[in-house]
Coordinates of C-alpha atoms in Angstrom, one line a residue:
Chain A
M904 CA 0.0 0.0 0.0
T905 CA 1.4 3.4 -1.0
A906 CA 1.4 6.4 1.3
R907 CA -1.4 8.0 -0.7
S908 CA -3.5 4.9 -0.5
G909 CA -3.1 4.7 3.2
L910 CA -4.1 8.4 3.5
L911 CA -7.2 7.8 1.4
A912 CA -8.1 4.7 3.4
V913 CA -7.9 6.8 6.7
A914 CA -9.9 9.6 5.1
T915 CA -12.6 7.1 3.9
A916 CA -12.7 5.4 7.3
A917 CA -13.1 8.8 9.0
G918 CA -15.9 9.7 6.7
W919 CA -17.8 6.5 7.2
L920 CA -17.4 6.7 11.0
A921 CA -18.8 10.2 10.9
L922 CA -21.8 9.0 9.0
A923 CA -22.3 6.2 11.4
L924 CA -22.1 8.5 14.4
A925 CA -24.6 10.9 12.8
A926 CA -27.0 8.0 12.0
V927 CA -27.0 6.6 15.5
T928 CA -29.6 8.9 17.0
S929 CA -31.0 10.2 13.7
Q930 CA -34.6 9.7 12.7
S931 CA -33.7 9.8 9.0
T932 CA -33.4 6.7 7.0
P933 CA -29.9 5.0 7.2
L934 CA -30.0 4.9 3.4
V935 CA -28.6 8.5 3.4
A936 CA -25.5 7.3 5.3
V937 CA -25.1 4.4 2.9
L938 CA -25.4 6.6 -0.2
A939 CA -23.1 9.3 1.1
G940 CA -20.5 6.6 2.1
L941 CA -20.6 5.1 -1.4
L942 CA -20.2 8.5 -3.0
S943 CA -17.2 9.3 -0.8
L944 CA -15.4 6.4 -2.5
A945 CA -15.1 8.6 -5.6
S946 CA -12.2 10.5 -3.9
W947 CA -10.1 7.5 -4.9
H948 CA -10.4 8.5 -8.5
R949 CA -8.7 11.6 -9.8
H950 CA -11.9 12.9 -11.5
G951 CA -14.2 12.2 -8.5
R952 CA -13.7 15.4 -6.6
A953 CA -17.2 16.7 -7.5
V954 CA -18.8 14.5 -4.8
A955 CA -16.1 15.3 -2.1
V956 CA -18.8 17.0 0.0
A957 CA -21.0 13.9 0.0
V958 CA -20.0 13.0 3.6
P959 CA -20.6 16.4 5.2
V960 CA -23.9 16.9 3.3
G961 CA -25.0 13.4 4.4
C962 CA -24.1 14.2 8.0
V963 CA -26.1 17.5 7.9
V964 CA -29.1 15.6 6.6
L965 CA -28.8 12.9 9.3
L966 CA -28.0 15.4 12.1
A967 CA -31.0 17.6 11.2
S968 CA -33.2 15.0 12.9
A969 CA -30.6 13.8 15.5
S970 CA -30.6 14.5 19.2
S971 CA -27.1 13.8 20.5
V972 CA -24.8 16.9 20.7
L973 CA -21.7 15.0 21.6
L974 CA -22.1 12.6 18.6
A975 CA -22.5 15.7 16.4
A976 CA -19.3 17.2 17.7
A977 CA -17.4 13.9 17.0
A978 CA -18.9 13.7 13.5
G979 CA -17.8 17.3 12.8
V980 CA -14.2 16.6 13.8
L981 CA -14.2 13.3 11.8
V982 CA -15.6 15.2 8.7
L983 CA -12.9 17.7 9.1
V984 CA -10.3 14.9 9.1
Q985 CA -11.9 13.3 6.1
L986 CA -11.9 16.5 4.1
V987 CA -8.3 17.4 4.9
L988 CA -6.8 14.0 4.3
A989 CA -8.7 13.6 1.0
D990 CA -7.5 17.0 -0.1
V991 CA -3.8 16.2 0.7
A992 CA -4.1 12.7 -0.9
A993 CA -5.3 14.3 -4.2
D994 CA -1.8 16.0 -4.4
A995 CA 0.1 13.0 -3.1
H996 CA 0.7 10.9 -6.2
G997 CA 4.0 9.1 -5.6
A998 CA 4.7 10.9 -2.4
R999 CA 6.7 9.3 0.4
R1000 CA 5.5 9.0 4.0
A1001 CA 8.0 11.7 5.2
Q1002 CA 6.6 14.1 2.6
L1003 CA 3.1 13.4 3.8
R1004 CA 4.1 14.1 7.4
A1005 CA 5.7 17.4 6.3
A1006 CA 2.5 18.4 4.4
L1007 CA 0.2 17.5 7.3
S1008 CA 2.2 18.9 10.2
P1009 CA 1.2 22.6 9.6
L1010 CA -2.4 21.5 9.7
V1011 CA -2.2 19.8 13.0
P1012 CA -2.5 22.9 15.3
G1013 CA -5.6 24.1 13.4
G1014 CA -7.2 20.7 13.6
V1015 CA -6.6 20.4 17.3
A1016 CA -8.0 23.9 17.9
A1017 CA -11.0 23.0 15.8
A1018 CA -11.6 19.8 18.0
V1019 CA -11.3 21.9 21.2
V1020 CA -13.8 24.4 19.9
A1021 CA -16.1 21.6 19.0
V1022 CA -16.0 20.2 22.6
L1023 CA -16.5 23.7 24.0
V1024 CA -19.5 24.4 21.8
A1025 CA -20.9 21.0 22.6
A1026 CA -20.5 21.7 26.3
A1027 CA -22.1 25.1 25.9
A1028 CA -25.0 23.4 24.0
L1029 CA -25.5 20.9 26.8
I1030 CA -25.4 23.6 29.5
G1031 CA -27.8 25.7 27.3
A1032 CA -30.2 22.8 27.1
R1033 CA -30.8 23.1 30.8
A1034 CA -31.1 26.9 30.8
P1035 CA -34.4 28.7 30.6
T1036 CA -35.9 28.8 27.1
A1037 CA -36.0 32.6 27.0
V1038 CA -32.2 32.6 27.1
V1039 CA -31.6 29.6 24.8
A1040 CA -33.9 30.5 22.0
P1041 CA -32.2 33.7 20.9
A1042 CA -28.8 32.2 21.4
V1043 CA -29.6 29.2 19.2
L1044 CA -30.7 31.6 16.5
A1045 CA -28.0 34.1 16.8
G1046 CA -25.1 31.7 17.5
P1047 CA -24.7 30.2 14.1
L1048 CA -25.2 33.5 12.3
L1049 CA -22.5 35.1 14.5
V1050 CA -20.0 32.3 13.8
L1051 CA -20.8 32.4 10.1
A1052 CA -20.4 36.2 10.0
A1053 CA -17.1 35.9 11.8
V1054 CA -15.8 33.4 9.3
L1055 CA -17.0 35.3 6.3
L1056 CA -15.4 38.4 7.8
A1057 CA -12.1 36.6 8.2
L1058 CA -12.3 35.2 4.7
G1059 CA -13.1 38.6 3.2
R1060 CA -10.4 40.4 5.1
E1061 CA -7.8 37.9 3.8
T1062 CA -9.1 37.9 0.2
R1063 CA -9.3 41.7 0.0
R1064 CA -6.2 42.6 1.9
D1065 CA -4.6 44.0 -1.2
F1066 CA -7.7 46.1 -1.8
W1067 CA -7.6 47.5 1.7
R1068 CA -3.9 48.2 1.4
M1069 CA -4.5 50.0 -1.8
L1070 CA -7.1 52.3 -0.1
T1071 CA -4.6 53.4 2.6
P1072 CA -2.6 55.9 0.4
R1073 CA -5.8 57.5 -0.7
R1074 CA -6.4 58.8 2.7
R1075 CA -3.2 60.8 2.5
L1076 CA -3.0 64.2 0.8
S1077 CA -2.7 64.3 -2.9
A1078 CA 0.5 65.7 -4.5
L1079 CA -1.3 68.9 -5.5
T1080 CA -2.9 69.4 -2.1
R1081 CA 0.4 68.7 -0.4
R1082 CA 2.2 71.3 -2.5
Y1083 CA -0.6 73.8 -1.7
V1084 CA -0.3 73.1 2.0
E1085 CA 3.5 73.4 1.8
R1086 CA 3.3 76.8 0.1
A1087 CA 0.7 78.0 2.5
G1088 CA 3.2 77.1 5.3
G1089 CA 1.0 74.3 6.7
R1090 CA 1.9 70.7 7.4
S1091 CA 3.3 68.5 4.7
Chain B
M941 CA 1.8 38.2 -14.7
T942 CA 5.2 37.8 -16.2
L943 CA 7.9 39.8 -14.5
G944 CA 11.0 39.0 -16.6
R945 CA 12.6 36.5 -18.9
S946 CA 16.1 35.5 -19.7
A947 CA 17.8 37.1 -22.7
D948 CA 18.4 33.9 -24.5
P949 CA 15.1 33.0 -26.3
Q950 CA 16.1 29.4 -26.9
R951 CA 17.2 27.5 -23.8
P952 CA 17.0 27.4 -20.9
R953 CA 14.1 29.8 -20.4
D954 CA 13.4 31.3 -17.1
T955 CA 10.1 33.0 -16.3
T956 CA 9.0 34.6 -13.1
V957 CA 5.3 34.6 -12.5
R958 CA 3.5 36.6 -9.8
L959 CA 1.0 34.4 -8.0
R960 CA -2.6 35.5 -7.7
W961 CA -4.1 33.6 -4.8
S962 CA -7.7 32.5 -4.7
P963 CA -9.7 30.3 -2.2
S964 CA -8.6 26.7 -2.6
R965 CA -10.6 23.5 -3.1
L966 CA -10.4 22.7 0.7
T967 CA -11.6 26.2 1.6
R968 CA -14.6 25.9 -0.7
R969 CA -15.5 22.5 0.7
L970 CA -15.2 23.6 4.3
T971 CA -17.3 26.7 3.5
T972 CA -19.9 24.6 1.9
A973 CA -20.1 22.0 4.7
G974 CA -19.8 24.5 7.6
G975 CA -22.1 27.1 6.0
L976 CA -24.8 24.5 5.2
A977 CA -24.7 23.1 8.7
A978 CA -24.8 26.5 10.3
A979 CA -27.6 27.7 8.0
V980 CA -29.7 24.6 8.7
A981 CA -28.9 25.0 12.5
A982 CA -30.2 28.6 12.4
F983 CA -33.4 27.9 10.5
A984 CA -34.2 24.5 12.1
A985 CA -33.1 25.5 15.6
R986 CA -30.9 22.5 15.9
P987 CA -27.9 23.0 18.3
G988 CA -26.4 19.6 17.2
L989 CA -25.8 21.0 13.7
L990 CA -24.1 24.1 15.2
V991 CA -21.8 21.8 17.1
F992 CA -21.2 19.9 13.9
A993 CA -20.3 23.1 12.0
A994 CA -18.1 24.5 14.7
P995 CA -14.9 22.5 14.0
L996 CA -15.3 23.0 10.2
L997 CA -15.7 26.8 10.5
T998 CA -12.9 27.1 13.1
A999 CA -10.5 25.3 10.9
L1000 CA -11.5 27.4 8.0
A1001 CA -10.9 30.6 10.0
L1002 CA -7.4 29.4 11.1
W1003 CA -6.2 28.0 7.7
V1004 CA -7.3 31.0 5.7
R1005 CA -4.1 32.9 6.5
R1006 CA -2.5 34.6 3.6
P1007 CA 0.3 32.5 2.0
R1008 CA 3.9 33.9 2.0
A1009 CA 5.0 32.8 -1.4
E1010 CA 4.5 35.6 -4.0
T1011 CA 6.3 34.4 -7.1
L1012 CA 7.0 31.2 -9.0
Q1013 CA 10.2 30.7 -10.9
V1014 CA 9.6 28.5 -13.9
R1015 CA 12.6 27.2 -15.8
L1016 CA 11.8 25.4 -19.1
D1017 CA 14.6 23.6 -21.0
L1018 CA 14.1 22.0 -24.4
E1019 CA 16.4 19.2 -25.2
R1020 CA 17.2 20.8 -28.6
P1021 CA 15.6 23.6 -30.6
Q1022 CA 15.3 21.6 -33.8
T1023 CA 14.0 18.2 -34.6
T1024 CA 12.4 16.1 -37.3
E1025 CA 8.8 15.1 -37.7
G1026 CA 8.0 12.2 -35.4
L1027 CA 11.3 12.5 -33.5
P1028 CA 10.5 13.3 -29.8
V1029 CA 12.2 16.0 -27.8
D1030 CA 12.3 16.2 -24.1
L1031 CA 10.9 19.2 -22.3
Q1032 CA 12.2 19.7 -18.8
A1033 CA 10.5 21.9 -16.2
H1034 CA 11.9 23.2 -12.9
V1035 CA 9.3 25.1 -10.8
A1036 CA 10.2 26.7 -7.5
A1037 CA 8.4 29.2 -5.3
D1038 CA 10.0 32.0 -3.2
G1039 CA 8.2 30.8 -0.1
P1040 CA 6.8 27.7 1.5
L1041 CA 4.0 25.8 -0.3
G1042 CA 1.7 22.9 0.6
S1043 CA 1.8 21.3 -2.8
L1044 CA 2.8 22.1 -6.4
R1045 CA 1.1 20.5 -9.4
V1046 CA 2.8 21.0 -12.8
A1047 CA 1.1 19.9 -16.0
A1048 CA 2.0 20.4 -19.7
R1049 CA -0.5 20.9 -22.5
G1050 CA 0.6 20.4 -26.1
E1051 CA -0.4 22.2 -29.2
P1052 CA -2.2 20.4 -32.1
Q1053 CA 1.1 20.0 -34.0
V1054 CA 3.1 18.8 -31.0
A1055 CA 1.8 15.9 -28.9
L1056 CA 2.8 16.1 -25.3
A1057 CA 2.7 13.2 -22.9
D1058 CA -0.4 13.6 -20.6
H1059 CA 0.9 13.3 -17.1
V1060 CA 0.8 15.6 -14.1
L1061 CA 3.7 16.2 -11.8
V1062 CA 2.7 16.7 -8.2
A1063 CA 5.1 17.7 -5.4
L1064 CA 4.3 18.2 -1.7
G1065 CA 6.5 21.2 -1.3
P1066 CA 7.7 24.5 -3.0
V1067 CA 9.9 22.8 -5.7
A1068 CA 8.9 20.5 -8.5
D1069 CA 10.9 19.0 -11.4
G1070 CA 9.3 17.3 -14.4
E1071 CA 10.0 16.0 -17.8
W1072 CA 7.7 15.6 -20.8
S1073 CA 8.3 14.0 -24.2
A1074 CA 7.1 16.2 -27.0
A1075 CA 6.5 14.4 -30.3
P1076 CA 6.0 16.8 -33.3
T1077 CA 3.6 15.6 -35.9
R1078 CA 3.9 18.3 -38.5
W1079 CA 6.9 20.3 -39.9
G1080 CA 7.1 24.0 -39.2
H1081 CA 7.9 26.5 -36.5
W1082 CA 5.8 25.7 -33.5
V1083 CA 5.5 26.5 -29.8
V1084 CA 5.8 23.2 -27.9
G1085 CA 2.8 24.0 -25.6
T1086 CA 2.1 25.5 -22.2
V1087 CA 3.2 24.5 -18.8
I1088 CA 0.6 25.0 -16.1
A1089 CA 1.7 25.2 -12.4
E1090 CA -0.9 25.1 -9.6
A1091 CA 0.3 26.0 -6.1
T1092 CA -1.5 25.4 -2.8
S1093 CA -0.6 27.3 0.3
V1094 CA 0.9 25.6 3.4
H1095 CA -2.4 25.5 5.2
R1096 CA -4.1 24.5 2.0
G1097 CA -6.5 27.5 2.2
W1098 CA -5.3 29.2 -1.0
D1099 CA -4.6 28.2 -4.6
A1100 CA -2.7 30.0 -7.4
R1101 CA -2.2 29.1 -11.0
A1102 CA 0.6 30.1 -13.4
V1103 CA 0.6 29.5 -17.1
V1104 CA 4.0 29.7 -19.0
Q1105 CA 4.5 29.2 -22.7
A1106 CA 7.0 26.6 -23.6
P1107 CA 10.0 27.4 -25.9
A1108 CA 9.6 27.3 -29.7
L1109 CA 10.6 24.2 -31.7
T1110 CA 11.6 24.0 -35.3
V1111 CA 10.4 20.8 -36.9
Y1112 CA 12.0 19.7 -40.1
P1113 CA 10.4 17.4 -42.6
P1114 CA 12.0 13.9 -42.7
A1115 CA 14.5 13.7 -45.5
T1116 CA 16.5 10.6 -46.3
A1117 CA 18.8 10.7 -49.3
A1118 CA 17.6 8.4 -52.1
A1119 CA 19.9 5.5 -53.0
R1120 CA 19.9 6.3 -56.8
V1121 CA 19.8 9.8 -58.2
P1122 CA 19.4 10.3 -62.0
P1123 CA 21.8 13.0 -63.3
P1124 CA 20.3 16.3 -64.4
P1125 CA 20.0 16.6 -68.3
H1126 CA 22.3 19.6 -68.4
L1127 CA 25.6 19.5 -66.5
R1128 CA 27.8 22.4 -65.7
A1129 CA 31.5 22.7 -66.6
R1130 CA 32.6 22.0 -63.1
L1131 CA 33.9 18.9 -61.5
G1132 CA 31.1 16.8 -60.0
P1133 CA 29.6 13.4 -59.5
H1134 CA 27.9 12.8 -62.8
V1135 CA 29.4 11.2 -65.9
S1136 CA 29.1 13.5 -68.9
R1137 CA 29.2 12.7 -72.6
T1138 CA 32.4 14.6 -73.2
S1139 CA 35.7 13.0 -72.6
G1140 CA 38.0 14.3 -69.9
A1141 CA 39.9 13.5 -66.7
G1142 CA 37.3 11.2 -65.1
V1143 CA 37.5 7.6 -64.0
E1144 CA 34.7 6.2 -66.2
F1145 CA 36.3 4.4 -69.2
T1146 CA 34.6 5.4 -72.5
G1147 CA 36.9 4.1 -75.3
I1148 CA 40.2 4.0 -77.1
R1149 CA 41.6 6.4 -79.7
P1150 CA 45.0 6.9 -81.4
Y1151 CA 47.6 8.8 -79.5
Q1152 CA 48.0 12.5 -80.4
A1153 CA 50.9 14.8 -79.6
G1154 CA 50.5 16.3 -76.1
D1155 CA 48.4 13.4 -74.7
P1156 CA 49.6 12.1 -71.3
V1157 CA 51.7 9.0 -71.7
R1158 CA 50.4 7.4 -68.5
R1159 CA 47.0 6.9 -70.3
V1160 CA 48.5 4.9 -73.2
N1161 CA 46.8 1.5 -73.5
W1162 CA 49.9 -0.8 -74.1
T1163 CA 47.9 -3.9 -74.9
A1164 CA 45.8 -2.2 -77.6
S1165 CA 48.9 -0.4 -78.9
S1166 CA 50.8 -3.7 -79.4
K1167 CA 47.9 -5.1 -81.4
A1168 CA 47.3 -2.0 -83.5
D1169 CA 51.0 -1.2 -84.2
E1170 CA 50.5 2.4 -83.1
L1171 CA 50.0 4.1 -79.8
M1172 CA 46.5 3.9 -78.5
L1173 CA 45.1 6.0 -75.7
N1174 CA 42.4 5.2 -73.1
E1175 CA 39.6 7.8 -73.0
Y1176 CA 37.6 8.6 -69.9
A1177 CA 34.3 10.5 -69.4
Q1178 CA 34.3 14.0 -67.8
E1179 CA 32.6 14.0 -64.4
R1180 CA 30.5 17.1 -63.9
M1181 CA 28.0 18.6 -61.5
G1182 CA 24.4 19.6 -62.1
D1183 CA 22.1 22.3 -60.9
V1184 CA 18.7 21.3 -59.4
V1185 CA 16.1 23.9 -58.3
V1186 CA 13.2 22.6 -56.2
L1187 CA 10.0 24.7 -56.7
V1188 CA 7.2 24.4 -54.2
D1189 CA 3.8 25.8 -55.2
S1190 CA 2.1 26.9 -51.9
I1191 CA -0.5 29.3 -53.4
H1192 CA -3.2 26.9 -52.3
D1193 CA -2.9 24.5 -49.4
L1194 CA -5.6 21.8 -49.6
G1195 CA -6.3 18.8 -47.5
P1196 CA -6.2 17.9 -43.8
A1197 CA -3.4 19.3 -41.5
G1198 CA -0.4 17.1 -41.8
A1199 CA -1.4 15.7 -45.2
S1200 CA -2.2 18.8 -47.1
T1201 CA -0.7 19.6 -50.5
V1202 CA 1.9 21.9 -49.0
D1203 CA 2.8 19.3 -46.4
V1204 CA 3.3 16.6 -49.0
S1205 CA 5.2 19.0 -51.3
V1206 CA 7.7 20.1 -48.7
R1207 CA 8.4 16.6 -47.5
S1208 CA 9.1 15.4 -51.0
A1209 CA 11.1 18.5 -51.9
A1210 CA 13.3 17.9 -48.8
V1211 CA 14.0 14.4 -50.0
V1212 CA 14.9 15.6 -53.5
A1213 CA 17.2 18.3 -52.1
Q1214 CA 18.9 16.0 -49.7
S1215 CA 19.4 13.3 -52.4
Y1216 CA 21.1 15.7 -54.8
L1217 CA 23.1 17.4 -52.1
A1218 CA 24.4 14.0 -50.9
V1219 CA 26.0 13.4 -54.4
A1220 CA 27.5 17.0 -54.3
D1221 CA 25.2 18.6 -56.8
R1222 CA 24.1 22.2 -56.4
V1223 CA 20.6 22.6 -55.1
G1224 CA 18.5 25.7 -54.8
V1225 CA 14.9 26.3 -53.9
V1226 CA 12.0 28.5 -54.8
A1227 CA 9.0 28.8 -52.5
F1228 CA 6.3 29.8 -55.0
G1229 CA 3.5 31.0 -52.8
S1230 CA 1.8 34.2 -51.7
A1231 CA 5.3 35.4 -50.7
L1232 CA 8.0 34.5 -53.2
R1233 CA 11.2 33.3 -51.7
W1234 CA 14.3 31.7 -53.3
L1235 CA 17.7 30.4 -52.4
T1236 CA 20.6 30.3 -54.8
P1237 CA 21.9 26.8 -55.6
T1238 CA 25.0 25.7 -53.9
T1239 CA 26.5 22.5 -52.5
G1240 CA 27.3 21.2 -49.1
S1241 CA 25.4 19.7 -46.1
R1242 CA 24.7 23.1 -44.6
Q1243 CA 22.8 24.0 -47.8
F1244 CA 20.2 21.4 -46.8
Y1245 CA 19.3 23.3 -43.7
R1246 CA 19.1 26.5 -45.7
V1247 CA 16.8 24.8 -48.2
V1248 CA 14.6 23.5 -45.4
E1249 CA 14.4 26.8 -43.6
T1250 CA 13.3 28.4 -46.9
L1251 CA 10.7 25.7 -47.3
L1252 CA 9.4 26.2 -43.8
Q1253 CA 8.5 29.7 -44.7
A1254 CA 6.3 28.5 -47.5
R1255 CA 3.2 28.4 -45.2
Q1256 CA 3.8 31.5 -43.2
A1257 CA 3.6 34.8 -45.1
R1258 CA 0.5 35.8 -47.0
T1259 CA 0.4 38.7 -49.4
Y1260 CA -1.9 39.8 -52.2
V1261 CA 0.9 39.9 -54.8
D1262 CA 0.9 37.1 -57.3
P1263 CA 4.2 35.4 -57.5
S1264 CA 6.1 35.5 -60.8
V1265 CA 9.1 33.7 -62.2
D1266 CA 10.3 37.1 -63.6
R1267 CA 11.1 38.2 -60.1
I1268 CA 13.5 35.4 -59.4
P1269 CA 17.1 36.4 -60.1
L1270 CA 19.2 34.5 -62.6
A1271 CA 21.5 33.3 -59.9
A1272 CA 18.6 31.5 -58.2
L1273 CA 17.6 29.9 -61.5
P1274 CA 20.8 29.1 -63.4
N1275 CA 20.5 28.3 -67.1
G1276 CA 19.8 24.6 -67.8
A1277 CA 19.0 23.8 -64.2
L1278 CA 16.7 20.9 -63.6
V1279 CA 13.5 22.3 -62.1
V1280 CA 11.5 19.9 -59.9
C1281 CA 8.1 21.6 -59.3
F1282 CA 5.7 20.3 -56.6
S1283 CA 2.3 21.7 -57.3
P1284 CA -1.4 20.8 -57.1
L1285 CA -1.8 22.5 -60.5
L1286 CA -4.8 24.4 -59.3
D1287 CA -3.8 27.9 -59.9
S1288 CA -3.2 29.4 -63.4
V1289 CA -0.3 31.4 -62.0
A1290 CA 1.6 28.3 -61.1
V1291 CA 0.8 26.6 -64.4
E1292 CA 2.0 29.7 -66.3
A1293 CA 5.2 29.7 -64.2
V1294 CA 5.9 26.1 -65.2
R1295 CA 5.4 27.0 -68.9
D1296 CA 7.6 30.1 -68.4
L1297 CA 10.4 27.9 -67.0
R1298 CA 10.1 25.5 -69.9
E1299 CA 10.2 28.3 -72.4
R1300 CA 13.5 29.3 -70.8
A1301 CA 14.8 25.8 -71.8
H1302 CA 14.8 24.4 -68.2
P1303 CA 14.2 20.7 -68.0
V1304 CA 11.1 20.6 -65.8
V1305 CA 9.4 17.8 -63.9
V1306 CA 6.1 18.6 -62.2
V1307 CA 4.9 16.4 -59.3
D1308 CA 1.1 16.7 -59.1
V1309 CA 0.5 16.5 -55.3
L1310 CA -3.3 16.8 -55.4
T1311 CA -5.2 13.6 -54.7
E1312 CA -8.9 12.8 -54.7
R1313 CA -8.9 11.6 -51.1
G1314 CA -11.9 13.0 -49.2
V1315 CA -13.9 13.9 -52.3
D1316 CA -17.5 13.4 -51.4
V1317 CA -19.6 12.3 -54.4
R1318 CA -23.2 11.8 -53.5
G1319 CA -25.4 12.1 -56.6
D1320 CA -25.3 12.1 -60.4
E1321 CA -24.5 15.8 -60.5
D1322 CA -21.5 15.4 -58.3
Q1323 CA -20.4 12.5 -60.4
L1324 CA -20.7 14.6 -63.5
A1325 CA -18.8 17.5 -61.9
L1326 CA -16.0 15.2 -60.8
R1327 CA -15.7 13.8 -64.3
I1328 CA -15.5 17.3 -65.8
W1329 CA -12.9 18.3 -63.2
R1330 CA -10.8 15.2 -64.0
L1331 CA -11.0 16.1 -67.7
E1332 CA -9.9 19.6 -67.0
R1333 CA -6.9 18.5 -65.0
A1334 CA -6.0 15.9 -67.6
A1335 CA -6.1 18.7 -70.1
V1336 CA -3.7 20.8 -68.0
R1337 CA -1.3 17.9 -67.6
R1338 CA -1.5 17.1 -71.4
S1339 CA -0.8 20.8 -72.2
L1340 CA 2.3 20.7 -70.1
E1341 CA 3.5 17.4 -71.5
R1342 CA 3.3 18.7 -75.0
I1343 CA 5.9 21.3 -74.3
G1344 CA 8.2 18.8 -72.8
V1345 CA 7.3 18.9 -69.1
R1346 CA 7.0 15.6 -67.4
V1347 CA 4.0 15.4 -65.0
V1348 CA 4.2 12.7 -62.3
P1349 CA 1.3 12.0 -59.9
H1350 CA 2.6 12.1 -56.3
A1351 CA 1.1 8.6 -55.7
E1352 CA 3.6 7.1 -58.2
L1353 CA 6.7 8.6 -56.5
D1354 CA 9.3 6.4 -55.1
D1355 CA 11.6 8.3 -52.8
G1356 CA 14.0 5.4 -52.7
S1357 CA 15.3 5.8 -56.3
L1358 CA 14.1 9.2 -57.7
H1359 CA 13.9 7.5 -61.2
W1360 CA 10.8 9.6 -61.8
L1361 CA 13.0 12.6 -62.0
R1362 CA 13.9 12.0 -65.7
P1363 CA 12.5 14.9 -67.6
G1364 CA 10.0 14.5 -70.5
Q1365 CA 10.7 14.1 -74.1
E1366 CA 11.8 17.2 -76.0
P1367 CA 9.1 18.4 -78.4
A1368 CA 9.7 17.6 -82.0
Q1369 CA 9.8 21.2 -83.2
G1370 CA 12.1 22.6 -80.6
P1371 CA 12.0 23.1 -76.9
V1372 CA 8.9 25.3 -77.0
Q1373 CA 5.7 24.9 -78.8
G1374 CA 2.6 27.1 -79.1
R1375 CA 1.1 27.9 -75.8
P1376 CA -2.3 26.4 -75.3
G1377 CA -5.2 28.3 -73.7
G1378 CA -5.8 28.9 -70.0
V1379 CA -5.6 26.4 -67.2
G1380 CA -8.4 24.4 -68.5
G1381 CA -7.3 24.6 -72.1
V1382 CA -6.4 21.5 -74.1
G1383 CA -3.1 21.8 -75.9

């Protein structure tokens, strides 16, 4: 087994485990998990990237009718592992294990942080379930929107960094204005 | 965006490309999965989905940091800048980034005239080295293809793509010298490879004659002298060189790419030129197309490459000026030179040029490169039109043959011997007869 095959095998196993965890307490039909699991096998083929989100979408469908928060957190972490490993494996044709370790090592801190956040959010959700409804209802509605807005803001800030940087000089005085100010004896 | 290139246009070729980063495949997937889960959690009031989306969105926020690499250095090296049709050339690529990268994918895409091996090089790091085999399928000046480098940032949140044009490649038509080359009808008064009818200081024995004062004694045939009771002398044939001018009619280029009339003409013309140059004859060329180009006949192996370079230009320039033999200088068309013309015999300008050359007492052989492959005949009218067209072409050939021009269909050529290069019979009433009508006229 090559290093890439091993990586894909781990990714597939993580995806199937996530689907199984999502299906444990779900009221949806288990056929969703089976179908998503089969579609996830397409990541073994070089042209099968279009169905790479089959596992997360399947998990969302299953978790929409599930009750366990802890299983949802575990499924989220496993889906993250599956997505990352499948993405690295797509660029790992003929790669050695040392190269794979070097490619994955920068991603480990972010993955650990994501898992910690998942546990914290799950704990908050469990605590919130025992809190009064008047407090929980707005939090459940606003929480996802706030997280999504924060992520989009971070994404937009990074993608448009050049744009913001370009705006900075415009706030300064133009050459004509600066010359006028200098002649008038003002600040330059 | 290309920042700079090396001064040498041939090899190796360095190109610096500024990277324009955009969200990667992983970023799009995490956004899709996390966004979908968060949206459903908000609308369906499901805290489980929010917990599910939390690690995905957290990872997305952490890995979306801006990559540090700003430029890619692409070094392309072609094994050699010239090759022959069908002979593959290696294209080597060395791609390196000025900062850390998660992965680097390098692919090469060939042009229609140059087939490139379809494999993608992937490296988990900022440096990638690859090699592709480029097999040219058609003669000419071509760009080998494009090299596409796709970079992914260290945290796999960003992708960038750089496209670099590969170096140019000159593809020569395949030319193998024929084993037997018929001598041109008119030989020049210069030492060469062909046995002439006049006696001289060659090595080919032609006969015996009585000794005359001043003859070299070393050529006395003592056996014959003892039998004839007088001094008899061996006679040898003079060995001389000939002039051959290859004329390629590229006014019209018909047929599929790679097998068009100009393609066929240039390949056969290269064989003729190589064959005569191999026996030390003088060979020149006239590219008789929209742009008229010529090359003065001379000998030597380097002349072959000059001839081929001139032929390669047959397909390039396009003008609205009709070519004319009158514009060709005498040095490019020496008196008595054998003219081998490759033409589809479709344009009256080309046919008139052949007649003009024959009127100047050049021995002329015309190779008709037009074939009927791909002619679609569907009904009776098409059949009739095809028949009329064949008759018109037969009339053109006959009109040329009547003035002493030999017309050979390209299908009958045998590049191994070039026996078809013997010119036609001289007309009974001199080298030139009355000129028949236009292209379709019957002589």
